[in-house]
Amino acid sequence: NSDWQVPSGGYNGGQADNGTPAAITMTNSTGGVFESDTVEHTGGYGIEFEGPGISGGATPYLAQFRDGLITDTGAGGIRVGGMGVCTGTGTHTDANVPQHIYIGNNLITGGSRIFAVGFAILVGDAHNVLVEHNEISDFYNTGVGVGFNWGYLCNYAHDDVVQYNLIHDLGQGVTEDMGGVYFLSGVNSGNAALNNKIYNIEQTPGTYGAWGLYSDAGATGVLFQNNLVYRTTDASLHLNSQAGSPPSPTPPPNRFVNNILAYGAMGAMDRHNDTNFLAIEFQHNVFYYDKASIQYGYWYCEGKPTCTNYFAFNDNLYYNKNVTGGETT
């Protein structure tokens, strides 16, 4: 039963409605464990973890929220860190952002009731965060978001793993530009979305952007593997590359391996912005679709007739439900 009064000058919502507070704030938590707790009826986020804690002060995690319930929140559910700080006072480093945090086996449902863009779980500029075995539903935007700075650089979201989660019934026609699992993690390693089940993602009618898997503006080196995605009102997955030249050395591609992607209402896959390096690899995926075009967006490679140096498809199966008997390639 917490509240948050909008300031007299008003409130400008933004990505994840990150400008809202949390009912519970843990700062530099070391060895803190929330187990079988309920956080409900909050004006903003439910609980947040800020600061790095004492490195090595507790193993294997400095803070945990597990086996709990978060429901009826004004904005998002759980927040770990926030937007990247690139210059000036408080510039982020690998050492001073939240790290080594566990979020597992929770029910996170019925959120973003006042501030509709709140994420169920926001892992911002934070690393070594494990999000697993949660059921996430009934939010009006993204399920799990990782990273919080656009572009290749100034992003310390690495070794963040989202696995074995059930994520469903998001968006519900209220907002747009969202994902079941979303990475805005820059050039980093160790990031992955594994073995998640994602379905019923719905954007505002007439807009864009209800995807199951979503890598955004500069996120590279993310592994999306063994996920099941179905019934999204946009494509099953979205790849928004960062326009312009990448840093040196060239970053590794995002990899989609062994996923099942079905019933994207606008197609199986969407891509925005071109790159001049290998940014995406698809291998051993099943694309099950019933639309005229499996792909839409930027697949033309800066006008070049072939594109093997920009994205690669190997050993995937494409099944067109609208062809008698199905069509596979």
mmCIF file of C-alpha atoms in Angstrom, residues 63-258:
data_model
loop_
_atom_site.group_PDB
_atom_site.id
_atom_site.type_symbol
_atom_site.label_atom_id
_atom_site.label_comp_id
_atom_site.label_asym_id
_atom_site.label_seq_id
_atom_site.Cartn_x
_atom_site.Cartn_y
_atom_site.Cartn_z
ATOM 1 C CA ALA A 63 21.248 -10.235 -3.132
ATOM 2 C CA GLN A 64 18.289 -12.486 -3.911
ATOM 3 C CA PHE A 65 14.533 -12.253 -4.441
ATOM 4 C CA ARG A 66 13.116 -15.762 -4.675
ATOM 5 C CA ASP A 67 9.939 -17.823 -4.235
ATOM 6 C CA GLY A 68 7.902 -14.643 -3.901
ATOM 7 C CA LEU A 69 4.935 -12.758 -5.313
ATOM 8 C CA ILE A 70 4.906 -9.271 -6.799
ATOM 9 C CA THR A 71 1.507 -7.986 -7.895
ATOM 10 C CA ASP A 72 -0.607 -4.863 -8.371
ATOM 11 C CA THR A 73 2.271 -2.459 -8.947
ATOM 12 C CA GLY A 74 1.860 1.058 -10.301
ATOM 13 C CA ALA A 75 4.897 0.628 -12.570
ATOM 14 C CA GLY A 76 7.218 -2.373 -12.908
ATOM 15 C CA GLY A 77 7.934 -5.327 -10.672
ATOM 16 C CA ILE A 78 11.659 -5.772 -9.905
ATOM 17 C CA ARG A 79 14.414 -3.331 -10.929
ATOM 18 C CA VAL A 80 18.161 -4.005 -10.759
ATOM 19 C CA GLY A 81 20.092 -0.809 -11.474
ATOM 20 C CA GLY A 82 18.990 1.703 -14.064
ATOM 21 C CA MET A 83 20.113 3.679 -17.076
ATOM 22 C CA GLY A 84 23.805 3.820 -17.961
ATOM 23 C CA VAL A 85 25.756 6.868 -16.794
ATOM 24 C CA CYS A 86 28.478 7.636 -19.316
ATOM 25 C CA THR A 87 30.041 10.921 -18.167
ATOM 26 C CA GLY A 88 30.257 13.252 -15.197
ATOM 27 C CA THR A 89 29.625 12.520 -11.541
ATOM 28 C CA GLY A 90 28.798 8.893 -10.908
ATOM 29 C CA THR A 91 30.043 7.579 -14.251
ATOM 30 C CA HIS A 92 29.410 3.853 -14.327
ATOM 31 C CA THR A 93 32.165 1.276 -14.197
ATOM 32 C CA ASP A 94 32.064 -2.491 -13.979
ATOM 33 C CA ALA A 95 32.765 -2.210 -10.252
ATOM 34 C CA ASN A 96 30.121 0.305 -9.202
ATOM 35 C CA VAL A 97 26.950 -1.067 -10.842
ATOM 36 C CA PRO A 98 24.677 -3.744 -9.294
ATOM 37 C CA GLN A 99 26.014 -7.260 -9.721
ATOM 38 C CA HIS A 100 25.659 -10.906 -8.669
ATOM 39 C CA ILE A 101 21.914 -10.846 -8.057
ATOM 40 C CA TYR A 102 19.421 -13.722 -8.249
ATOM 41 C CA ILE A 103 15.734 -13.439 -9.182
ATOM 42 C CA GLY A 104 14.109 -16.848 -9.255
ATOM 43 C CA ASN A 105 10.911 -18.864 -8.889
ATOM 44 C CA ASN A 106 8.630 -15.866 -8.446
ATOM 45 C CA LEU A 107 5.152 -15.020 -9.681
ATOM 46 C CA ILE A 108 5.220 -11.461 -11.055
ATOM 47 C CA THR A 109 1.807 -10.475 -12.346
ATOM 48 C CA GLY A 110 -0.726 -7.681 -12.606
ATOM 49 C CA GLY A 111 1.662 -4.727 -12.864
ATOM 50 C CA SER A 112 2.179 -1.381 -14.620
ATOM 51 C CA ARG A 113 -1.336 -0.368 -13.620
ATOM 52 C CA ILE A 114 -0.623 3.382 -13.478
ATOM 53 C CA PHE A 115 2.646 3.759 -15.412
ATOM 54 C CA ALA A 116 2.022 1.412 -18.284
ATOM 55 C CA VAL A 117 5.580 1.031 -19.593
ATOM 56 C CA GLY A 118 6.990 -0.465 -16.387
ATOM 57 C CA PHE A 119 8.854 -3.729 -17.047
ATOM 58 C CA ALA A 120 8.026 -6.815 -15.008
ATOM 59 C CA ILE A 121 11.778 -7.241 -14.467
ATOM 60 C CA LEU A 122 14.257 -4.521 -15.457
ATOM 61 C CA VAL A 123 17.934 -5.462 -15.293
ATOM 62 C CA GLY A 124 19.499 -2.135 -16.206
ATOM 63 C CA ASP A 125 23.205 -1.334 -16.173
ATOM 64 C CA ALA A 126 24.036 -4.410 -14.079
ATOM 65 C CA HIS A 127 25.975 -7.621 -14.539
ATOM 66 C CA ASN A 128 26.024 -11.241 -13.401
ATOM 67 C CA VAL A 129 22.274 -11.271 -12.835
ATOM 68 C CA LEU A 130 20.365 -14.555 -13.126
ATOM 69 C CA VAL A 131 16.621 -14.416 -13.844
ATOM 70 C CA GLU A 132 15.123 -17.915 -13.894
ATOM 71 C CA HIS A 133 11.987 -19.991 -13.293
ATOM 72 C CA ASN A 134 9.673 -16.990 -12.934
ATOM 73 C CA GLU A 135 6.136 -16.710 -14.240
ATOM 74 C CA ILE A 136 5.573 -13.214 -15.642
ATOM 75 C CA SER A 137 2.187 -12.053 -16.934
ATOM 76 C CA ASP A 138 -0.375 -9.261 -17.131
ATOM 77 C CA PHE A 139 1.944 -6.279 -17.640
ATOM 78 C CA TYR A 140 1.422 -3.660 -20.333
ATOM 79 C CA ASN A 141 4.965 -3.727 -21.708
ATOM 80 C CA THR A 142 8.170 -5.805 -21.582
ATOM 81 C CA GLY A 143 8.570 -8.957 -19.512
ATOM 82 C CA VAL A 144 12.340 -9.031 -18.843
ATOM 83 C CA GLY A 145 14.611 -6.232 -20.074
ATOM 84 C CA VAL A 146 18.422 -6.384 -19.865
ATOM 85 C CA GLY A 147 20.682 -3.349 -20.339
ATOM 86 C CA PHE A 148 19.826 0.324 -20.460
ATOM 87 C CA ASN A 149 21.888 2.419 -22.844
ATOM 88 C CA TRP A 150 21.513 2.784 -26.595
ATOM 89 C CA GLY A 151 24.548 2.123 -28.780
ATOM 90 C CA TYR A 152 27.548 -0.152 -28.635
ATOM 91 C CA LEU A 153 29.459 1.462 -25.762
ATOM 92 C CA CYS A 154 28.919 2.551 -22.155
ATOM 93 C CA ASN A 155 26.967 -0.499 -21.093
ATOM 94 C CA TYR A 156 27.917 -2.843 -18.254
ATOM 95 C CA ALA A 157 25.109 -5.358 -18.721
ATOM 96 C CA HIS A 158 27.126 -8.546 -19.208
ATOM 97 C CA ASP A 159 26.785 -12.136 -18.011
ATOM 98 C CA ASP A 160 23.059 -11.593 -17.512
ATOM 99 C CA VAL A 161 21.061 -14.771 -18.141
ATOM 100 C CA VAL A 162 17.273 -15.055 -18.554
ATOM 101 C CA GLN A 163 16.276 -18.722 -18.520
ATOM 102 C CA TYR A 164 13.380 -21.131 -17.914
ATOM 103 C CA ASN A 165 10.793 -18.371 -17.499
ATOM 104 C CA LEU A 166 7.116 -18.496 -18.473
ATOM 105 C CA ILE A 167 6.289 -15.074 -19.962
ATOM 106 C CA HIS A 168 2.828 -14.388 -21.334
ATOM 107 C CA ASP A 169 -0.043 -11.945 -21.840
ATOM 108 C CA LEU A 170 1.969 -8.743 -22.083
ATOM 109 C CA GLY A 171 1.077 -5.452 -23.741
ATOM 110 C CA GLN A 172 -2.594 -6.314 -24.005
ATOM 111 C CA GLY A 173 -3.078 -3.610 -26.625
ATOM 112 C CA VAL A 174 -2.097 -0.801 -24.253
ATOM 113 C CA THR A 175 1.496 0.055 -25.373
ATOM 114 C CA GLU A 176 3.887 -0.711 -28.227
ATOM 115 C CA ASP A 177 7.589 -1.478 -28.877
ATOM 116 C CA MET A 178 8.088 -4.285 -26.354
ATOM 117 C CA GLY A 179 9.438 -7.797 -26.028
ATOM 118 C CA GLY A 180 8.900 -10.874 -23.937
ATOM 119 C CA VAL A 181 12.682 -10.840 -23.427
ATOM 120 C CA TYR A 182 14.511 -7.653 -24.466
ATOM 121 C CA PHE A 183 18.239 -6.870 -24.630
ATOM 122 C CA LEU A 184 19.673 -3.334 -24.836
ATOM 123 C CA SER A 185 23.051 -4.481 -23.629
ATOM 124 C CA GLY A 186 25.671 -3.007 -25.973
ATOM 125 C CA VAL A 187 28.854 -4.880 -26.863
ATOM 126 C CA ASN A 188 29.125 -7.437 -24.094
ATOM 127 C CA SER A 189 29.588 -11.147 -23.485
ATOM 128 C CA GLY A 190 27.783 -13.751 -21.430
ATOM 129 C CA ASN A 191 24.252 -12.489 -22.100
ATOM 130 C CA ALA A 192 21.658 -15.129 -22.946
ATOM 131 C CA ALA A 193 17.953 -15.945 -23.166
ATOM 132 C CA LEU A 194 17.558 -19.711 -22.777
ATOM 133 C CA ASN A 195 14.632 -22.120 -22.558
ATOM 134 C CA ASN A 196 11.921 -19.496 -22.091
ATOM 135 C CA LYS A 197 8.285 -19.927 -23.125
ATOM 136 C CA ILE A 198 6.783 -16.661 -24.426
ATOM 137 C CA TYR A 199 3.319 -16.115 -25.839
ATOM 138 C CA ASN A 200 0.426 -13.651 -26.226
ATOM 139 C CA ILE A 201 2.335 -10.398 -26.722
ATOM 140 C CA GLU A 202 -0.007 -7.686 -28.045
ATOM 141 C CA GLN A 203 0.691 -4.081 -29.070
ATOM 142 C CA THR A 204 -1.704 -1.169 -29.425
ATOM 143 C CA PRO A 205 -3.723 -1.733 -32.620
ATOM 144 C CA GLY A 206 -2.342 0.172 -35.600
ATOM 145 C CA THR A 207 1.142 0.571 -34.080
ATOM 146 C CA TYR A 208 4.226 -1.664 -34.086
ATOM 147 C CA GLY A 209 6.292 -3.777 -31.798
ATOM 148 C CA ALA A 210 4.991 -6.775 -29.882
ATOM 149 C CA TRP A 211 7.825 -9.257 -30.261
ATOM 150 C CA GLY A 212 8.778 -12.371 -28.354
ATOM 151 C CA LEU A 213 12.570 -11.947 -28.562
ATOM 152 C CA TYR A 214 14.012 -8.469 -29.094
ATOM 153 C CA SER A 215 17.602 -7.243 -29.398
ATOM 154 C CA ASP A 216 17.854 -3.463 -29.608
ATOM 155 C CA ALA A 217 20.276 -0.720 -30.713
ATOM 156 C CA GLY A 218 23.801 -2.021 -30.305
ATOM 157 C CA ALA A 219 23.162 -5.245 -28.378
ATOM 158 C CA THR A 220 25.639 -7.826 -29.689
ATOM 159 C CA GLY A 221 26.877 -11.222 -28.602
ATOM 160 C CA VAL A 222 23.540 -12.314 -27.105
ATOM 161 C CA LEU A 223 22.626 -16.004 -27.334
ATOM 162 C CA PHE A 224 18.917 -16.781 -27.831
ATOM 163 C CA GLN A 225 18.593 -20.557 -27.560
ATOM 164 C CA ASN A 226 15.846 -23.159 -26.993
ATOM 165 C CA ASN A 227 13.057 -20.597 -26.630
ATOM 166 C CA LEU A 228 9.436 -21.182 -27.648
ATOM 167 C CA VAL A 229 7.633 -18.063 -28.935
ATOM 168 C CA TYR A 230 4.096 -17.952 -30.300
ATOM 169 C CA ARG A 231 1.153 -15.590 -30.834
ATOM 170 C CA THR A 232 2.719 -12.141 -31.109
ATOM 171 C CA THR A 233 0.886 -9.321 -32.866
ATOM 172 C CA ASP A 234 4.095 -8.221 -34.580
ATOM 173 C CA ALA A 235 6.868 -10.637 -35.598
ATOM 174 C CA SER A 236 8.155 -13.462 -33.439
ATOM 175 C CA LEU A 237 11.505 -11.711 -33.109
ATOM 176 C CA HIS A 238 12.953 -8.266 -33.775
ATOM 177 C CA LEU A 239 16.548 -7.233 -34.466
ATOM 178 C CA ASN A 240 17.267 -3.522 -34.246
ATOM 179 C CA SER A 241 20.885 -3.050 -35.235
ATOM 180 C CA GLN A 242 22.764 0.120 -34.357
ATOM 181 C CA ALA A 243 23.256 2.402 -37.335
ATOM 182 C CA GLY A 244 26.816 3.519 -38.011
ATOM 183 C CA SER A 245 30.219 1.907 -37.694
ATOM 184 C CA PRO A 246 30.822 -0.569 -34.879
ATOM 185 C CA PRO A 247 33.695 -0.275 -32.409
ATOM 186 C CA SER A 248 36.961 -2.071 -33.051
ATOM 187 C CA PRO A 249 37.417 -4.994 -32.820
ATOM 188 C CA THR A 250 34.191 -5.991 -34.547
ATOM 189 C CA PRO A 251 31.732 -7.360 -31.962
ATOM 190 C CA PRO A 252 30.323 -10.895 -32.145
ATOM 191 C CA PRO A 253 26.860 -11.471 -33.656
ATOM 192 C CA ASN A 254 23.640 -12.191 -31.845
ATOM 193 C CA ARG A 255 22.912 -15.904 -32.261
ATOM 194 C CA PHE A 256 19.494 -17.571 -32.514
ATOM 195 C CA VAL A 257 19.856 -21.307 -32.052
ATOM 196 C CA ASN A 258 17.254 -24.076 -31.783
#
